[in-house]
PDB file of C-alpha atoms in Angstrom:
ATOM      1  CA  UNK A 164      -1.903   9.145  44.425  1.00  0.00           C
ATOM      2  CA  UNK A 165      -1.507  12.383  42.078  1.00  0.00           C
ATOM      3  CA  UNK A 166      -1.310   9.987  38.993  1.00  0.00           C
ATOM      4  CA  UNK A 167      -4.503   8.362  40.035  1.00  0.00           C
ATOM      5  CA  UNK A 168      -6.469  11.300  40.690  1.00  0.00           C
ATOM      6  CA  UNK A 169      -5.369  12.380  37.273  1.00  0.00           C
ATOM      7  CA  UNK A 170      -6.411   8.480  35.926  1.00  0.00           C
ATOM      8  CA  UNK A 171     -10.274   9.463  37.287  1.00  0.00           C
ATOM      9  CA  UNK A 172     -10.132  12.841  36.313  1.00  0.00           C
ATOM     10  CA  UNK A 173      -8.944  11.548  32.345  1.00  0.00           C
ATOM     11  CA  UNK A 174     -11.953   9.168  32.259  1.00  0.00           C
ATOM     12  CA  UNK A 175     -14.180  11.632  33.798  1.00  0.00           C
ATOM     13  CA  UNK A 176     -13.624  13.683  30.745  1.00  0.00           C
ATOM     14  CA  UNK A 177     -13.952  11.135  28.248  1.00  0.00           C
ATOM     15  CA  UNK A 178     -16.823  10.076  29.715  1.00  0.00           C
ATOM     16  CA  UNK A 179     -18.318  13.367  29.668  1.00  0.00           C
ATOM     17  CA  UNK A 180     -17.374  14.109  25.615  1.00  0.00           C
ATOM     18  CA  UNK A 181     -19.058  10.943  25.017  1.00  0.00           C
ATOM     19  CA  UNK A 182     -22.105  11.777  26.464  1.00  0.00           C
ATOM     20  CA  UNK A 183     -22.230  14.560  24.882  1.00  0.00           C
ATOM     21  CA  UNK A 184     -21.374  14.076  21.280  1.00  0.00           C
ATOM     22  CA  UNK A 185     -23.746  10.865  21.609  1.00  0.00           C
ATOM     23  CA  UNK A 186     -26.963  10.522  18.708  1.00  0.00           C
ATOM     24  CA  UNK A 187     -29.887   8.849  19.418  1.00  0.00           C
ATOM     25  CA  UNK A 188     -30.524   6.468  17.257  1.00  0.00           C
ATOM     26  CA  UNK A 189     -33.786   5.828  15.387  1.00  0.00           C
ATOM     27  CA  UNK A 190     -35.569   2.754  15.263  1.00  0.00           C
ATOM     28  CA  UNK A 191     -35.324   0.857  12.253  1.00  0.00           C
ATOM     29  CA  UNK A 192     -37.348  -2.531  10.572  1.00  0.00           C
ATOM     30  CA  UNK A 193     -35.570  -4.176   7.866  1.00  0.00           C
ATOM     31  CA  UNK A 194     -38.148  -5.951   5.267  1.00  0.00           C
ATOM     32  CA  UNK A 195     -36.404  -9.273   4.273  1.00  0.00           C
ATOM     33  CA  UNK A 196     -34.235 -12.292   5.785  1.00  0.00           C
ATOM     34  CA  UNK A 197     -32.399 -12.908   2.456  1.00  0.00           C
ATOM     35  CA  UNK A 198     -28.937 -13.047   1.291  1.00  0.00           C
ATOM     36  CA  UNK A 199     -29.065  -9.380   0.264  1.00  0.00           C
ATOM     37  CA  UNK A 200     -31.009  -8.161   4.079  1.00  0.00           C
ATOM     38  CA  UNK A 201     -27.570  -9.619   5.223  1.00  0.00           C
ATOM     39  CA  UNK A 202     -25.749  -7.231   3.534  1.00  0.00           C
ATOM     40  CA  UNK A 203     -27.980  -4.100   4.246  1.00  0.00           C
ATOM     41  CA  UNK A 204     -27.776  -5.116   7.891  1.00  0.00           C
ATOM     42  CA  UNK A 205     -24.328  -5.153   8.135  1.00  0.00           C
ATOM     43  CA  UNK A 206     -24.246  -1.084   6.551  1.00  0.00           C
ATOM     44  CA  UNK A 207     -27.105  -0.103   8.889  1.00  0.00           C
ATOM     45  CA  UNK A 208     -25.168  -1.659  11.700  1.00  0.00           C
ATOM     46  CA  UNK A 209     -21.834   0.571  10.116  1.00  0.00           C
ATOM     47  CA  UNK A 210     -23.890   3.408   9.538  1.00  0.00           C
ATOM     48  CA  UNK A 211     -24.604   3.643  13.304  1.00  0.00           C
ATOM     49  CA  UNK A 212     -27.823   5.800  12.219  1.00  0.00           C
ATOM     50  CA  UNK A 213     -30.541   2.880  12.950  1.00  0.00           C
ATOM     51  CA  UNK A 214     -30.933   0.538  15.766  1.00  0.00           C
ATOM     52  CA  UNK A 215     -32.905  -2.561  14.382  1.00  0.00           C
ATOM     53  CA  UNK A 216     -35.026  -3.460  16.205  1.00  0.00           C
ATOM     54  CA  UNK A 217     -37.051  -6.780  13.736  1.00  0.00           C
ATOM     55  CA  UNK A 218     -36.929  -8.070  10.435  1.00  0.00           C
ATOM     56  CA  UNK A 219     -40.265  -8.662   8.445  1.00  0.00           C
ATOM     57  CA  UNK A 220     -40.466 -11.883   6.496  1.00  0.00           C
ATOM     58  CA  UNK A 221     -43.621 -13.903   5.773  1.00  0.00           C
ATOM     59  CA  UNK A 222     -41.516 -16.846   5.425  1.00  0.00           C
ATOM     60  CA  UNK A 223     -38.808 -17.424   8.430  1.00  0.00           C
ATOM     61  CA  UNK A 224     -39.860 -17.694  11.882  1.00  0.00           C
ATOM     62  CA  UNK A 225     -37.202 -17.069  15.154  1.00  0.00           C
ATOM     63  CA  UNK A 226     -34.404 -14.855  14.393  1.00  0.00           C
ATOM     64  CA  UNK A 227     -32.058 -13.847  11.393  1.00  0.00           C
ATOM     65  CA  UNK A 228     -28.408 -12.101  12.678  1.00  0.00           C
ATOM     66  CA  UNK A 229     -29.013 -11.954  15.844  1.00  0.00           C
ATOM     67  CA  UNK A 230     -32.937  -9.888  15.269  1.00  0.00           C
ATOM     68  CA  UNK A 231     -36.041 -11.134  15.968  1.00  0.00           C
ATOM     69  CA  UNK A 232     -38.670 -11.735  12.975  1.00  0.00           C
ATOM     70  CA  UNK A 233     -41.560 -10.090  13.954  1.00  0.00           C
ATOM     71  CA  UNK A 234     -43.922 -11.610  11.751  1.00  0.00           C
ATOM     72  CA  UNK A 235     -44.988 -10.843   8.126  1.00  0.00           C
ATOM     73  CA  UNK A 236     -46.260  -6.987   7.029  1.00  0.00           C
ATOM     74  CA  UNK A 237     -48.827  -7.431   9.143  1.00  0.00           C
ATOM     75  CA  UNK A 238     -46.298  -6.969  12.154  1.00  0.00           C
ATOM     76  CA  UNK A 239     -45.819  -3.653  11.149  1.00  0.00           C
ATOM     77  CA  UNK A 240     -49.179  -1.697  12.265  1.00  0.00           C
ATOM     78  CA  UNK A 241     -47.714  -1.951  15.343  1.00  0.00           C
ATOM     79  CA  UNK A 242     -44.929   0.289  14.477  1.00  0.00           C
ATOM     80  CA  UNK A 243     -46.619   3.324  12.904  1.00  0.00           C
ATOM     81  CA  UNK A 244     -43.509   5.577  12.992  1.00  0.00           C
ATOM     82  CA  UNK A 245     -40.723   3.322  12.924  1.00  0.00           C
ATOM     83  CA  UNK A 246     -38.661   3.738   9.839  1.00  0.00           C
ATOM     84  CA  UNK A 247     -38.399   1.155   6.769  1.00  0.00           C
ATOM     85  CA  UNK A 248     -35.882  -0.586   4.848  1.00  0.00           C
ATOM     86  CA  UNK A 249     -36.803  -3.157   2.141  1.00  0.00           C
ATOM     87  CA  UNK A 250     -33.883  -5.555   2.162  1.00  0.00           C
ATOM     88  CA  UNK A 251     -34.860  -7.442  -0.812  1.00  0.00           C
ATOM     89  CA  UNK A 252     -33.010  -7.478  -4.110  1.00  0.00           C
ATOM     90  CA  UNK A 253     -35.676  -7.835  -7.024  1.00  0.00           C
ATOM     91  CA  UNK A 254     -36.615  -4.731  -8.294  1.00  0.00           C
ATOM     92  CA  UNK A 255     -40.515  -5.371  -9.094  1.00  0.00           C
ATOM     93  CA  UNK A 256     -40.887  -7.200  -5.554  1.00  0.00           C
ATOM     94  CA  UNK A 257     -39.151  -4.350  -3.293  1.00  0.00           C
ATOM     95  CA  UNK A 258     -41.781  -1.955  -6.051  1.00  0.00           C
ATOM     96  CA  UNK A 259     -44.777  -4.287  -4.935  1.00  0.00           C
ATOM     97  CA  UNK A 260     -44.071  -4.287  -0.969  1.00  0.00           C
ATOM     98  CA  UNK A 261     -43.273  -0.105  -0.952  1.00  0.00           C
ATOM     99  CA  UNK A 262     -46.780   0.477  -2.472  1.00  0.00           C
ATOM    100  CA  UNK A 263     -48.054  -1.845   0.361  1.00  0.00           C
ATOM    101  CA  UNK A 264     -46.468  -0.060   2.779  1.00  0.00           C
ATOM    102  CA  UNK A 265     -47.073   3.532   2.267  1.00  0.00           C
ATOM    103  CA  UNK A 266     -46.912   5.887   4.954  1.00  0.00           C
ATOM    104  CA  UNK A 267     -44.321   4.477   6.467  1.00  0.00           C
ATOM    105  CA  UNK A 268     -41.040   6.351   6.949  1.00  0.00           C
ATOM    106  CA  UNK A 269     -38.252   5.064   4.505  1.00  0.00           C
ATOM    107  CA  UNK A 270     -34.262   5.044   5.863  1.00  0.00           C
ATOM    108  CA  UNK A 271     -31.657   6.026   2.842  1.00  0.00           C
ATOM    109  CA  UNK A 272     -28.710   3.371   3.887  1.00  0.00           C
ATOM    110  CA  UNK A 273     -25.437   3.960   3.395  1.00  0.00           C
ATOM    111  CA  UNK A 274     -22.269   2.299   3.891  1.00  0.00           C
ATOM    112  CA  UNK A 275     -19.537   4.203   5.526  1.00  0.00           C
ATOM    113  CA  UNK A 276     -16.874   2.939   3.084  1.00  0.00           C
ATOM    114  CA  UNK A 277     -18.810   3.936  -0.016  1.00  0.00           C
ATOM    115  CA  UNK A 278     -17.851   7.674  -1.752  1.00  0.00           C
ATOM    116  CA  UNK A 279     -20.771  10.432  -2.590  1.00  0.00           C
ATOM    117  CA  UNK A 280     -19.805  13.632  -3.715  1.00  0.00           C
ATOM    118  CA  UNK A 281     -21.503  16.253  -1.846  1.00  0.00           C
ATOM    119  CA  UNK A 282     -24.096  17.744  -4.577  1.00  0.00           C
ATOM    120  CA  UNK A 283     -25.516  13.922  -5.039  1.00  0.00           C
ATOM    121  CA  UNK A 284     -29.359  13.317  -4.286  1.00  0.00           C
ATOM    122  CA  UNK A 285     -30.545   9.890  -3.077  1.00  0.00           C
ATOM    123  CA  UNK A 286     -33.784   9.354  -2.978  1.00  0.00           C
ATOM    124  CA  UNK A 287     -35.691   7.709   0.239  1.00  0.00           C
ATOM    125  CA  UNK A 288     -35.293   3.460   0.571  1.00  0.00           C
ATOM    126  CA  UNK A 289     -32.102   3.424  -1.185  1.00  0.00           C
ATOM    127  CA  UNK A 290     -29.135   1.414  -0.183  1.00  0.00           C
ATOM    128  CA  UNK A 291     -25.507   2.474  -1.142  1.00  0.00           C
ATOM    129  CA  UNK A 292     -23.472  -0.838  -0.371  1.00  0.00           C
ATOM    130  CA  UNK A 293     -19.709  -0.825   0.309  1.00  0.00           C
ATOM    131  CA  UNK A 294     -16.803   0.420  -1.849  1.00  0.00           C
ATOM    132  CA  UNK A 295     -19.701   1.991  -4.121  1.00  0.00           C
ATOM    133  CA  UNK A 296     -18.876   5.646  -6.203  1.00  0.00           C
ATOM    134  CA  UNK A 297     -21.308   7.778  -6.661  1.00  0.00           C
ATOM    135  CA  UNK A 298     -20.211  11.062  -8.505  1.00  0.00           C
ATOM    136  CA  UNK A 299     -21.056  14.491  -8.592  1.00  0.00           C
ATOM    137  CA  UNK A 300     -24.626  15.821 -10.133  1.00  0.00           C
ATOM    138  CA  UNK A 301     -25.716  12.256  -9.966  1.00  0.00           C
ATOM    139  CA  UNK A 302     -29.503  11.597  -8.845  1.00  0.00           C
ATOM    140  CA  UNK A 303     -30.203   8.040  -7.578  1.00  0.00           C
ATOM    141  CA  UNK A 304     -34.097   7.463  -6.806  1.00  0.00           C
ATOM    142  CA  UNK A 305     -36.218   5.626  -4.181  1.00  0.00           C
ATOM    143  CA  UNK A 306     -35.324   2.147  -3.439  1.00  0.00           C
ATOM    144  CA  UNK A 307     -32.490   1.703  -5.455  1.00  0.00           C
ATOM    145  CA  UNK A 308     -29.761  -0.390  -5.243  1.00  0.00           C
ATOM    146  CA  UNK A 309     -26.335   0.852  -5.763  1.00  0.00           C
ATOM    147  CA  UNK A 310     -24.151  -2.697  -5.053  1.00  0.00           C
ATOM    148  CA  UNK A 311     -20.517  -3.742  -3.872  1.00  0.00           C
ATOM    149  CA  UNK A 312     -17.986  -1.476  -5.728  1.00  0.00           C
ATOM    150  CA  UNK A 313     -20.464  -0.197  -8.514  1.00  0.00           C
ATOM    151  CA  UNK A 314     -19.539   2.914 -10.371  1.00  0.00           C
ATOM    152  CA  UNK A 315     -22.392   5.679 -10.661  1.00  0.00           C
ATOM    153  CA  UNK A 316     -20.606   8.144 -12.650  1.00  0.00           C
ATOM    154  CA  UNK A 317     -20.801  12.096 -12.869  1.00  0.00           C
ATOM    155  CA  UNK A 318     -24.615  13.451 -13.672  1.00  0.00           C
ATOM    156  CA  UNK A 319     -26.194   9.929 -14.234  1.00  0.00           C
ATOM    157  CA  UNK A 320     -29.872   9.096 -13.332  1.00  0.00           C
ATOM    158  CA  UNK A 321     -30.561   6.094 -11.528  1.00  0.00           C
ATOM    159  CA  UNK A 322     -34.549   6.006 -11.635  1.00  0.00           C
ATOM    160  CA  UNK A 323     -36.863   4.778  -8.295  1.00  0.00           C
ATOM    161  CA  UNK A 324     -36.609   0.809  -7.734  1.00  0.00           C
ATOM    162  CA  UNK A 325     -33.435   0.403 -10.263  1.00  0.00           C
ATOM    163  CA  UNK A 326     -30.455  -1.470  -9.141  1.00  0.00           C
ATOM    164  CA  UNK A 327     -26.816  -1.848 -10.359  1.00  0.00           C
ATOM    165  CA  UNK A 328     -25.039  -4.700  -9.350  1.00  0.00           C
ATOM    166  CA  UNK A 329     -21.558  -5.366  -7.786  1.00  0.00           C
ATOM    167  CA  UNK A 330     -19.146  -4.058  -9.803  1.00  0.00           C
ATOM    168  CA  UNK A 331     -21.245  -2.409 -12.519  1.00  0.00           C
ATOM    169  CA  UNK A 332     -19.780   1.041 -13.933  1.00  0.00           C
ATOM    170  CA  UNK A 333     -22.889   3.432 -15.172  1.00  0.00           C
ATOM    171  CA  UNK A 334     -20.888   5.882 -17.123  1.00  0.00           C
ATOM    172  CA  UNK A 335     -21.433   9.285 -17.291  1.00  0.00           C
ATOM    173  CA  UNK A 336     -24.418  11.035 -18.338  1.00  0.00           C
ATOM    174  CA  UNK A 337     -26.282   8.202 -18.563  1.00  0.00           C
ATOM    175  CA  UNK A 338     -29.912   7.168 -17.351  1.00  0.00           C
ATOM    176  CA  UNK A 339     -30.842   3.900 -15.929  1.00  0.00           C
ATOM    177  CA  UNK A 340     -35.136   3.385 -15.976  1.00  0.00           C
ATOM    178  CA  UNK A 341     -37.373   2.037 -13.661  1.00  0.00           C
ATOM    179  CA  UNK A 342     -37.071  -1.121 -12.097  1.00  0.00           C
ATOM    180  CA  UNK A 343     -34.111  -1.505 -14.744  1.00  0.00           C
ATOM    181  CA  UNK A 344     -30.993  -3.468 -13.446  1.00  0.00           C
ATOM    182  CA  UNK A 345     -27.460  -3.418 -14.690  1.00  0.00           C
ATOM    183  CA  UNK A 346     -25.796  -7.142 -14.274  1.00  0.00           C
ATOM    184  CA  UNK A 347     -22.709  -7.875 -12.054  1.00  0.00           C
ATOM    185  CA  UNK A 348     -19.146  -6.329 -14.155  1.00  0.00           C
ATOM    186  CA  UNK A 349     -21.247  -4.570 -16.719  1.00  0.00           C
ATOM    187  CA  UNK A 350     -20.203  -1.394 -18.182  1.00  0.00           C
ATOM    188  CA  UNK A 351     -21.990   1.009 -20.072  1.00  0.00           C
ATOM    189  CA  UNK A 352     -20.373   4.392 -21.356  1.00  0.00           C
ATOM    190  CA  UNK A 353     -21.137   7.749 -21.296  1.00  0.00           C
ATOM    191  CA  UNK A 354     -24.186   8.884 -22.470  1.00  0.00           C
ATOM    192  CA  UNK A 355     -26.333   6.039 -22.715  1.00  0.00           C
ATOM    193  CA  UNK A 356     -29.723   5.599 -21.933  1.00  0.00           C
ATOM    194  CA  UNK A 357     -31.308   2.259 -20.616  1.00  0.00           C
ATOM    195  CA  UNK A 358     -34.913   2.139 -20.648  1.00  0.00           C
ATOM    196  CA  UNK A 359     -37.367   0.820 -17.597  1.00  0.00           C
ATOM    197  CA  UNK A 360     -37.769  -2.332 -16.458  1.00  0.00           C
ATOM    198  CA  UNK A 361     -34.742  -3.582 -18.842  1.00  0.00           C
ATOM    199  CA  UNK A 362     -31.778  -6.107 -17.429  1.00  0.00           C
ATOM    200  CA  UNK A 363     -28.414  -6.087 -18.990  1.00  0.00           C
ATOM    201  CA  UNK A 364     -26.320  -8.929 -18.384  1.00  0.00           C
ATOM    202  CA  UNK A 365     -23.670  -9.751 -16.224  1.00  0.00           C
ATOM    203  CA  UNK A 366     -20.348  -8.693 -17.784  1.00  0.00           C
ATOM    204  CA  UNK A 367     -21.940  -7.038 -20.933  1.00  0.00           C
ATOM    205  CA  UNK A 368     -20.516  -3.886 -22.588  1.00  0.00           C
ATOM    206  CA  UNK A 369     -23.331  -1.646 -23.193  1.00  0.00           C
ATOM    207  CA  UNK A 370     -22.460   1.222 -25.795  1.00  0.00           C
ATOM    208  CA  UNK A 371     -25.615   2.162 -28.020  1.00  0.00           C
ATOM    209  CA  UNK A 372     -29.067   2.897 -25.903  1.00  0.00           C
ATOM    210  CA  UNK A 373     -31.613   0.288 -24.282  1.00  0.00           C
ATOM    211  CA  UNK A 374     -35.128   0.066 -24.943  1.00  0.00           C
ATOM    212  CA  UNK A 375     -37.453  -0.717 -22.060  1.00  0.00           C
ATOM    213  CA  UNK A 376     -38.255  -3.989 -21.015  1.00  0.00           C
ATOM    214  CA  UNK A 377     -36.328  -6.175 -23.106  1.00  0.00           C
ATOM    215  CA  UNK A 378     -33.116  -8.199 -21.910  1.00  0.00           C
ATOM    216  CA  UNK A 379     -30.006  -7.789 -23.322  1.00  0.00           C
ATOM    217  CA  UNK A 380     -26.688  -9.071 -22.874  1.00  0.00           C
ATOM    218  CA  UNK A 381     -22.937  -9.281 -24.798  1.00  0.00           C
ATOM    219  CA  UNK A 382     -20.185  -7.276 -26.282  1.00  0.00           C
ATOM    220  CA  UNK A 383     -21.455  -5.172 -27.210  1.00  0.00           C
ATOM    221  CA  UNK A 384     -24.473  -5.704 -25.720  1.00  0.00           C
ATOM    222  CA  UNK A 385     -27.536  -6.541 -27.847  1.00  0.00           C
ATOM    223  CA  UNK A 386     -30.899  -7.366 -27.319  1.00  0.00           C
ATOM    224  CA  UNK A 387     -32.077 -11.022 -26.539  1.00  0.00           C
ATOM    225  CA  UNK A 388     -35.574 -10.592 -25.931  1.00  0.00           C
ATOM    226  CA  UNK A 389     -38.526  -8.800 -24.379  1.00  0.00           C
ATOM    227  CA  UNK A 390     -39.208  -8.890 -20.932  1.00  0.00           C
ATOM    228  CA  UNK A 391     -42.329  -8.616 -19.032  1.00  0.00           C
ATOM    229  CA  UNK A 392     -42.759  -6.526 -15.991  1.00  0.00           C
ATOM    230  CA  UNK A 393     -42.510  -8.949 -13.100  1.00  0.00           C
ATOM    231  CA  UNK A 394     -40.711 -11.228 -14.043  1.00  0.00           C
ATOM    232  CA  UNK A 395     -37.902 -12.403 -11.837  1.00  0.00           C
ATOM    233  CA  UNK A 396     -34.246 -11.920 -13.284  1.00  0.00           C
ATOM    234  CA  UNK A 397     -32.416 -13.344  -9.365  1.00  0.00           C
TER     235      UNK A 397
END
């Protein structure tokens, strides 16, 4: 009798802590039904910041991962203060929908199992993936994309709508331009600086500066040929 008395008492308590130390959770929609929304859904659900509650996608109908597709961007005037994440990998498209969609509230996602140092800013819209670094003094900007075990090394800048891809190392004191991307397994050293709207190639080893919007690609990596903006690189 004592030891069940005790029993209620024990999950009175715990019951009572978790109340307490509970956070509400705010609402999140999650732009994109893609291969890459997948894996921002899966840190939002880690997280445990957001509670999705649709996915926008002017394509799919039904449901995607268990959420319901509300509709296209349309769907989302009926949502005025629900926050925003653009689950969509290319740079110039997730550029293109956040200028659509302005005055929306933007969630910063990140991934429980990826490392920031404490001094790091991170702008609004950007998604930190797992197993990602991001070191001290670095600044990433708005809707970036910092992949699946990429590097962001100390005092880099990682301009608005850029992404670096899994495995990517950014080395330190280096600058990564707009809507720029750095290819899956590249490496660049210290001190480099990659202009906007620029790709480097998967695997490439990046040791003298970028210019902006040109591709280039090797090791080391050289420059293939211009690029214009828009143009797809997924």
């Amino acid at each position: 009798m004592i030891c069940k008395e005790l029993l209620k008492k024990f999950f009175r308590l715990r019951q009572n802590n978790f109340l307490t130390c509970s956070v509400s959770m705010e609402e999140l929609i999650v732009i994109g039904a893609g291969g890459h929304a997948s894996v921002v859904i899966d840190a939002v659900e880690k997280q445990g910041r957001y509670s999705i509650v649709g996915i926008v996608d002017k394509s799919k109908r039904g449901e995607y991962l268990g959420y319901d597709i509300l509709g296209d961007e349309t769907a989302l005037t009926g949502y005025p203060e629900t926050y925003l994440v653009i689950a969509i990998g290319d740079n110039w498209i997730r550029k293109n929908i956040s200028d659509r969609v302005r005055g929306f509230p933007f969630a910063t996602i990140i991934h429980p199992s990826a490392n920031i140092a404490r001094d790091v800013k991170i702008g609004h819209g950007t998604v930190v993936l797992p197993g990602a670094t991001v070191n001290t003094g670095a600044t990433i900007g708005r809707h970036c994309i910092i992949n699946t075990g990429a590097i962001i090394e100390h005092d880099c800048i990682v301009e608005d709508y850029a992404a670096v891809q899994p495995g990517a190392v950014l080395g330190g004191n280096s600058t990564l331009g707009l809507c720029s991307v750095i290819g899956i397994g590249a490496s660049v050293i210290h001190g480099i600086n990659i202009g906007d709207n620029s790709v480097i190639g998967a695997g490439s080893t990046v040791i003298s500066d970028i210019e902006s919007s040109v591709v280039a690609y090797g090791t080391p990596a050289k420059t293939a040929r211009n690029r214009r903006k828009g143009e797809p690189y997924l």
